[in-house]
Short mmCIF file of C-alpha atoms in Angstrom, two decimals:
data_model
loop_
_atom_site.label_atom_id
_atom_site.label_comp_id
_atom_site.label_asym_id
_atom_site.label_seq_id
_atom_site.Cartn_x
_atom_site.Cartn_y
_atom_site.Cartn_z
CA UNK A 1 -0.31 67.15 -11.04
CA UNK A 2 2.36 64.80 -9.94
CA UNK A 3 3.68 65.16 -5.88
CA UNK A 4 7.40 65.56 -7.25
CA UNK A 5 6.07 68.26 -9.84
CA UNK A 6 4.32 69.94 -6.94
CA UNK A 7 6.89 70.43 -4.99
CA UNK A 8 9.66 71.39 -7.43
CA UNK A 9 7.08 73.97 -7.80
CA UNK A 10 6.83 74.96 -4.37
CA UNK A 11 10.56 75.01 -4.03
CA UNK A 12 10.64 77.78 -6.79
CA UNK A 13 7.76 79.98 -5.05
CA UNK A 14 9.08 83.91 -3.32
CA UNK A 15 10.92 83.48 -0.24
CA UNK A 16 10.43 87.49 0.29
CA UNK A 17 7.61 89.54 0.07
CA UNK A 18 8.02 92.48 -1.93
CA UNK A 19 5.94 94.99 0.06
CA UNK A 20 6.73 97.77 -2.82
CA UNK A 21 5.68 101.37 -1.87
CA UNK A 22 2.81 100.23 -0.18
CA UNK A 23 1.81 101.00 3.03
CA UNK A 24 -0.81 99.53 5.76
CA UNK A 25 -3.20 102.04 6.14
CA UNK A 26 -3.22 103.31 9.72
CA UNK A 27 -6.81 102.32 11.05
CA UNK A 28 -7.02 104.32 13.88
CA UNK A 29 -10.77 105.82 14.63
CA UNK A 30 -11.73 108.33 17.29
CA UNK A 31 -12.78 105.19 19.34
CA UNK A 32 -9.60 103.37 19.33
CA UNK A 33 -7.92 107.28 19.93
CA UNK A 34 -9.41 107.35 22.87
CA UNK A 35 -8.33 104.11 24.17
CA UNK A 36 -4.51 104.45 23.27
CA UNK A 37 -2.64 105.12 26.17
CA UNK A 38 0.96 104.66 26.05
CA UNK A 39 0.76 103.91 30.02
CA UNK A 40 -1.69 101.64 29.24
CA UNK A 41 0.06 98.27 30.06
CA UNK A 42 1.48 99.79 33.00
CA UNK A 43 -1.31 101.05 34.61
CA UNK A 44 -2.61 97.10 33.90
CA UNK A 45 0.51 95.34 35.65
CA UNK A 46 -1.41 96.86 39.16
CA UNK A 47 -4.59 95.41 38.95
CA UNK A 48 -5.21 91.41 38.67
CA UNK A 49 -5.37 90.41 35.00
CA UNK A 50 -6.31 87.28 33.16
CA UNK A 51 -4.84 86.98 29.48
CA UNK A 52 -7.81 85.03 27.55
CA UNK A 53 -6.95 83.51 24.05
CA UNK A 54 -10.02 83.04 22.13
CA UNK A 55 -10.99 81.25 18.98
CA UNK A 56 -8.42 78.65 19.93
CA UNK A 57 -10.69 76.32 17.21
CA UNK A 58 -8.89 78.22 14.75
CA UNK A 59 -5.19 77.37 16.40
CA UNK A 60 -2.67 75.00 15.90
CA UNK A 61 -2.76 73.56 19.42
CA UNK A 62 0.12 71.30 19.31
CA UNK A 63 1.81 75.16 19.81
CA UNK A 64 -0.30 75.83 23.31
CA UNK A 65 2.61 74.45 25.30
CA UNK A 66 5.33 77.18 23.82
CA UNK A 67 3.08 79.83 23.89
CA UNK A 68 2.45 79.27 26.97
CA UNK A 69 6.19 78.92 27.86
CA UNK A 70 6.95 82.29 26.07
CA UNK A 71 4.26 83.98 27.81
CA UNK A 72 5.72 82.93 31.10
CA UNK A 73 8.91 84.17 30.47
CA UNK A 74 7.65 87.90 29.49
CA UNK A 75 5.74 87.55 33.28
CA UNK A 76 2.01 86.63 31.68
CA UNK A 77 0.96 83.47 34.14
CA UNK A 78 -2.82 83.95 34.29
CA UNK A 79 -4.10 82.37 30.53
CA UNK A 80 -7.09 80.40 29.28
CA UNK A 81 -7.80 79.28 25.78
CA UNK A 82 -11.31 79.52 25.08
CA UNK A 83 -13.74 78.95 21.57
CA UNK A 84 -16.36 81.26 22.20
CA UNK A 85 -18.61 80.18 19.67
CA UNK A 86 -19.19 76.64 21.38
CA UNK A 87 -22.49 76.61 23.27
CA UNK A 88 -20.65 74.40 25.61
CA UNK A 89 -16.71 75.45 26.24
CA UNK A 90 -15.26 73.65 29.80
CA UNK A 91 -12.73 76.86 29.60
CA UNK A 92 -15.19 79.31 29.20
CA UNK A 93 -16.63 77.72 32.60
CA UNK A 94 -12.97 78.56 34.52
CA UNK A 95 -13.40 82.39 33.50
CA UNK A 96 -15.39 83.24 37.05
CA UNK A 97 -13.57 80.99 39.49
CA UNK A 98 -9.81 82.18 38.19
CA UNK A 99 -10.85 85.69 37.75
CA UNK A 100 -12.35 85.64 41.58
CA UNK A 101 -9.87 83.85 42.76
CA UNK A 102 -7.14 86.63 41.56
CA UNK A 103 -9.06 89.24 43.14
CA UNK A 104 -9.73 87.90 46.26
CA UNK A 105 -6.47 86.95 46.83
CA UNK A 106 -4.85 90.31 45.15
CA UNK A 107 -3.05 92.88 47.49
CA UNK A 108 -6.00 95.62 46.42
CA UNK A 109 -8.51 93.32 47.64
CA UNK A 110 -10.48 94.83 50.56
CA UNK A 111 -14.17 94.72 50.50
CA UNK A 112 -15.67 92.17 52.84
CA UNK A 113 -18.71 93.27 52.02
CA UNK A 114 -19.38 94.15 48.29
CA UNK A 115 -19.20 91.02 46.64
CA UNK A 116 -20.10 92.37 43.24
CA UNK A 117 -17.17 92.47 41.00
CA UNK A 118 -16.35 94.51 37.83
CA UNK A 119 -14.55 93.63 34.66
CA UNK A 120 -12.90 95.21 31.43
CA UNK A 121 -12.52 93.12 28.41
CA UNK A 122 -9.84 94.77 26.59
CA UNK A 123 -8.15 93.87 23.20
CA UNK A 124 -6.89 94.40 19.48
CA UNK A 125 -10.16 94.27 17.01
CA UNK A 126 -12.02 91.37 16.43
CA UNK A 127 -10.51 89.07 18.78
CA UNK A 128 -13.80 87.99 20.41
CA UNK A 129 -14.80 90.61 23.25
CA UNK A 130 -17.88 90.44 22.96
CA UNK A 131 -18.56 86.92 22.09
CA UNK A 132 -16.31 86.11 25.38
CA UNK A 133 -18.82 88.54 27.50
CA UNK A 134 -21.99 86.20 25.46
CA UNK A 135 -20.39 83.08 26.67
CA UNK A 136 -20.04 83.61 30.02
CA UNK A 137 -22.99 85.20 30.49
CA UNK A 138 -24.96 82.21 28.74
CA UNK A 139 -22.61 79.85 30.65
CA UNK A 140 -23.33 81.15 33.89
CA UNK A 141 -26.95 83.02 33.58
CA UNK A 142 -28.47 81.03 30.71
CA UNK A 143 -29.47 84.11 29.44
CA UNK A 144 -28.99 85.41 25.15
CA UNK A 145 -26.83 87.86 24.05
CA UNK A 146 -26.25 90.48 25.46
CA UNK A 147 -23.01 92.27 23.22
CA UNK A 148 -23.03 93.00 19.87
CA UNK A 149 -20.96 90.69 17.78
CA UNK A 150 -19.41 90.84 14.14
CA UNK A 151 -17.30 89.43 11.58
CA UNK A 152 -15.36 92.14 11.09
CA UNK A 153 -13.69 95.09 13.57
CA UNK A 154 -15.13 98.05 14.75
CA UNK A 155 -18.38 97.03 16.04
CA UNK A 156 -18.23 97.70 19.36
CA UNK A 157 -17.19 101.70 19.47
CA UNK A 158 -17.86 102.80 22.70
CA UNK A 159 -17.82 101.33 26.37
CA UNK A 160 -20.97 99.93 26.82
CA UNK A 161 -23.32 99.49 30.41
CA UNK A 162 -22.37 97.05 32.81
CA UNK A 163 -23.28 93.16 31.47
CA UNK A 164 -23.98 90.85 34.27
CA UNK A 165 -22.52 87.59 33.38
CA UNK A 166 -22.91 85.92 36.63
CA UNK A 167 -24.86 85.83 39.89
CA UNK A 168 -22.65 83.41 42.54
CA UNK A 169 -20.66 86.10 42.57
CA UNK A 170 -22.23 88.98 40.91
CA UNK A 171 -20.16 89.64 38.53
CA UNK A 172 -20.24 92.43 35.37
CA UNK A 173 -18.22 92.82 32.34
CA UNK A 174 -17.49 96.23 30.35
CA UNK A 175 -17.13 95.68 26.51
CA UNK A 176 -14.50 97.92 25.08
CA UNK A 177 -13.46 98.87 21.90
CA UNK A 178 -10.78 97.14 20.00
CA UNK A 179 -7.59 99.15 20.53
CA UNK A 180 -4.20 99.19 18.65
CA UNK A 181 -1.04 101.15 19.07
CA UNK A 182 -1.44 104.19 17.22
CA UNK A 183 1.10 103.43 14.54
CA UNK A 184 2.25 100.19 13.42
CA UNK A 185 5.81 100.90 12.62
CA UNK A 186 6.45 97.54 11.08
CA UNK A 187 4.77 96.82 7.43
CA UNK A 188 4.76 92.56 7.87
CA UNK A 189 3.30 92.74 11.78
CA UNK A 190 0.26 95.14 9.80
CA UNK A 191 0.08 92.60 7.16
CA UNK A 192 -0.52 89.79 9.79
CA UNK A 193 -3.01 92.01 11.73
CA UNK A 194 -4.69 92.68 8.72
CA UNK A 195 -5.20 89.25 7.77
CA UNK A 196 -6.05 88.17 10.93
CA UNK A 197 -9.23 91.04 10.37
CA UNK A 198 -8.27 93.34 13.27
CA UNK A 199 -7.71 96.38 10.64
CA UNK A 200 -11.13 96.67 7.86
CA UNK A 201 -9.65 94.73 4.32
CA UNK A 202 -10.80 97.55 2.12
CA UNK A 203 -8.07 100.12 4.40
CA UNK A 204 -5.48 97.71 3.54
CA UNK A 205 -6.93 95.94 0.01
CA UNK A 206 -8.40 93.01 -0.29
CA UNK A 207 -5.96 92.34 -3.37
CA UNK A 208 -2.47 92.49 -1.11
CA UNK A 209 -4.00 90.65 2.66
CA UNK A 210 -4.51 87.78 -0.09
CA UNK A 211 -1.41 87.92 -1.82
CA UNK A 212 0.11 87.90 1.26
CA UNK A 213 -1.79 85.27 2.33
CA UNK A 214 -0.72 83.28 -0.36
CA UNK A 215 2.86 84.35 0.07
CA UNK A 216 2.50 82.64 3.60
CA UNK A 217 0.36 79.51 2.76
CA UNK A 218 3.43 78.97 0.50
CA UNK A 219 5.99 79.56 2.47
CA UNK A 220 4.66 77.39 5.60
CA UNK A 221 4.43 74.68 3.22
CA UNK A 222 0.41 74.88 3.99
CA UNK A 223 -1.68 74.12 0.14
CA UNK A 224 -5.01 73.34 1.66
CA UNK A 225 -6.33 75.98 -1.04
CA UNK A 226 -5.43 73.69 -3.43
CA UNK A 227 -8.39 71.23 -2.42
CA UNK A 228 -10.80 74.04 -1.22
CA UNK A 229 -10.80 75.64 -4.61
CA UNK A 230 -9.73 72.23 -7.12
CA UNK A 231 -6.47 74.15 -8.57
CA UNK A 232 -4.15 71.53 -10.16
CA UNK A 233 -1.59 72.31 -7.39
CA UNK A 234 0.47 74.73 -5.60
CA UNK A 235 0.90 78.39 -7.15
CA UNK A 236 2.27 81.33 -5.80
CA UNK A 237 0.77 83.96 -9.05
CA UNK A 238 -2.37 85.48 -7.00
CA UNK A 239 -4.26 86.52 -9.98
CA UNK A 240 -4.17 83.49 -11.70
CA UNK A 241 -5.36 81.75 -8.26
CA UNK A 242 -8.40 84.41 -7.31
CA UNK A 243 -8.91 83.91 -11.66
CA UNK A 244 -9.61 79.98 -10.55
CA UNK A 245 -11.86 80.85 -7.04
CA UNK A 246 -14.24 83.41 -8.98
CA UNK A 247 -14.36 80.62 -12.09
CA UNK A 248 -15.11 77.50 -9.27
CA UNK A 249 -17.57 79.93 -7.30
CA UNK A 250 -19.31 82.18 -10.32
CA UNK A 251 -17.91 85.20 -9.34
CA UNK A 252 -18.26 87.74 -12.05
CA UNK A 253 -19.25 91.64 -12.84
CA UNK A 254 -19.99 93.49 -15.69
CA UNK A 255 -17.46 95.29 -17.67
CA UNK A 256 -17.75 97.96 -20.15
CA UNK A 257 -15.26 97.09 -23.06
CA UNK A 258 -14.85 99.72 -26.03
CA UNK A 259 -14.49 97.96 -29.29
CA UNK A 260 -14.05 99.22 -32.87
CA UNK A 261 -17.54 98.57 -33.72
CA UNK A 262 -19.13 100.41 -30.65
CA UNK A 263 -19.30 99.10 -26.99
CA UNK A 264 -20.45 96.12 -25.17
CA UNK A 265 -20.41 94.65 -21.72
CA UNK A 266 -18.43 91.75 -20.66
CA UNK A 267 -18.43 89.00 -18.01
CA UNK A 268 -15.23 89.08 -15.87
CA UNK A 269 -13.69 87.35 -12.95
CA UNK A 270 -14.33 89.38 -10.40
CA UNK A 271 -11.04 89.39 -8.40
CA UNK A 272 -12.20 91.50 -5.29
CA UNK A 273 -14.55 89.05 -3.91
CA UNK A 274 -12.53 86.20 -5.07
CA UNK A 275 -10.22 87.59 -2.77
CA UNK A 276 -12.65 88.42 -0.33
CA UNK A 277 -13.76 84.61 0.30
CA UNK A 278 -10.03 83.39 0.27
CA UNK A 279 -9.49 85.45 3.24
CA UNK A 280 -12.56 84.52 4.82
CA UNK A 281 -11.78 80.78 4.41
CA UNK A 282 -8.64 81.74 6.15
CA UNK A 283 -9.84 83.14 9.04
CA UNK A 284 -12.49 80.48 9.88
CA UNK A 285 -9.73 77.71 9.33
CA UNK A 286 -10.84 75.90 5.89
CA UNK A 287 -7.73 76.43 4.76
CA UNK A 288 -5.88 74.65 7.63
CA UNK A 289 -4.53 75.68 11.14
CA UNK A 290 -1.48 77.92 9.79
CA UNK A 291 0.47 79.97 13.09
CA UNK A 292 1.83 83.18 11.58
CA UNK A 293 5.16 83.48 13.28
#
């Protein structure tokens, strides 16, 4: 398809998302309950705190400079980008020297003898917890993993033991679940959690996180899809463009179809894991660095 075709297109594609009477199921487990505390960023503000941004390979970071701006000007100073999946990550390395350095020089900071220190990773779902607790401990111990890890939130759902990560100081971590204000009040900030994977796709639908995903991809002017998959260009109709990704990757089920001369089974697209894999290609960044403002 032509570039001018394409983008006449593009200039025709929603501008709105029409949310309809759905709503973004409320993910919200006896785990998470328990770590919900409205005080919770108060009680915080007391006690040194470094704000870690992981998976920063999956970030625009032309952006780091104005986040970090905007995070300055709501008080957050203490930040490190970090891609915990590297073996080797130089920020990863900074993790014990800032963190000791904040408590050492912190007002609370009184012990001139115990110089073991202890930690809390704390988060939303699936933001990298425990993979940040497996890099610094292989940074800094050489040793394997020590913290479950998964695709997907929810895997860590209780506080586990203490994790040393580190010997010069000792140093432990304490991996928490992933917790999330107990309602999300606004239906487009659950989308964006939801396609970021901090809520489980099947309690919002697979079907919607990738229309919506589309819907965005669109509207940032972002069509990498459009060479992942081979479409002939742009297209904001998401059934015709998970119809094309289970054709390209053979994704099919079995139907039952009732006919006039008795019933037979049928080969379909089959939508849900068409949908499935867009969003996955999404969230490990084949589809291009896209910030969801």
């Amino acid at each position: 398809m032509r570039i001018h075709q394409c983008l006449f297109n593009a200039a025709t594609f929603r501008r709105v998302f029409d949310f309809g009477e759905r709503e973004v199921a409320h993910w919200f487990p006896g785990h998470m309950a328990k770590g919900a505390n409205p005080l919770f960023q108060e009680n915080l503000d007391v006690r040194p705190n470094l704000l870690i941004l992981n998976k920063m390979d999956l970030a625009d970071t032309s952006k780091k400079q104005s986040i970090l701006k905007r995070l300055e000007r709501e008080g957050v100073r203490n930040v490190l980008f970090t891609d915990c999946l590297k073996q080797r990550d130089e920020n990863v390395k900074e993790v014990v020297p800032f963190v000791t350095k904040l408590i050492e020089s912190g007002p609370r900071y009184h012990r001139e003898d115990d110089r073991s220190y202890c930690l809390m990773v704390i988060g939303v779902p699936n933001v990298g917890k425990s993979s940040l607790i497996n890099a610094v401990r292989r940074t800094y111990l050489k040793k394997g993993k020590a913290s479950k890890v998964g695709g997907e939130p929810g895997i860590t759902k209780a506080i586990l033991t203490k994790i040393q990560v580190c010997d010069r100081p000792i140093i432990y971590l304490l991996d928490t679940p992933g917790v999330l204000p107990p309602r999300i009040e606004n239906i487009e900030t659950g989308m964006k959690l939801g396609l970021c994977g901090t809520i489980l796709d099947h309690l919002v639908g697979e079907d919607i996180i990738a229309d919506y995903l589309l819907f965005s991809l669109n509207r940032l002017d972002r069509f990498g899809y459009v060479e992942k998959y081979n479409l002939e260009g742009p297209c904001d109709d998401i059934q015709h463009v998970l119809k094309c990704i289970a054709v390209k990757l053979g994704k099919t089920k079995r139907m039952k179809a009732i006919t006039g001369v008795g019933n037979i089974t049928v080969q379909v697209p089959d939508y849900t894991a068409a949908a499935y894999d867009f969003i996955r290609a999404f969230r490990k960044g084949e589809l291009g660095k896209v910030l969801l403002d």
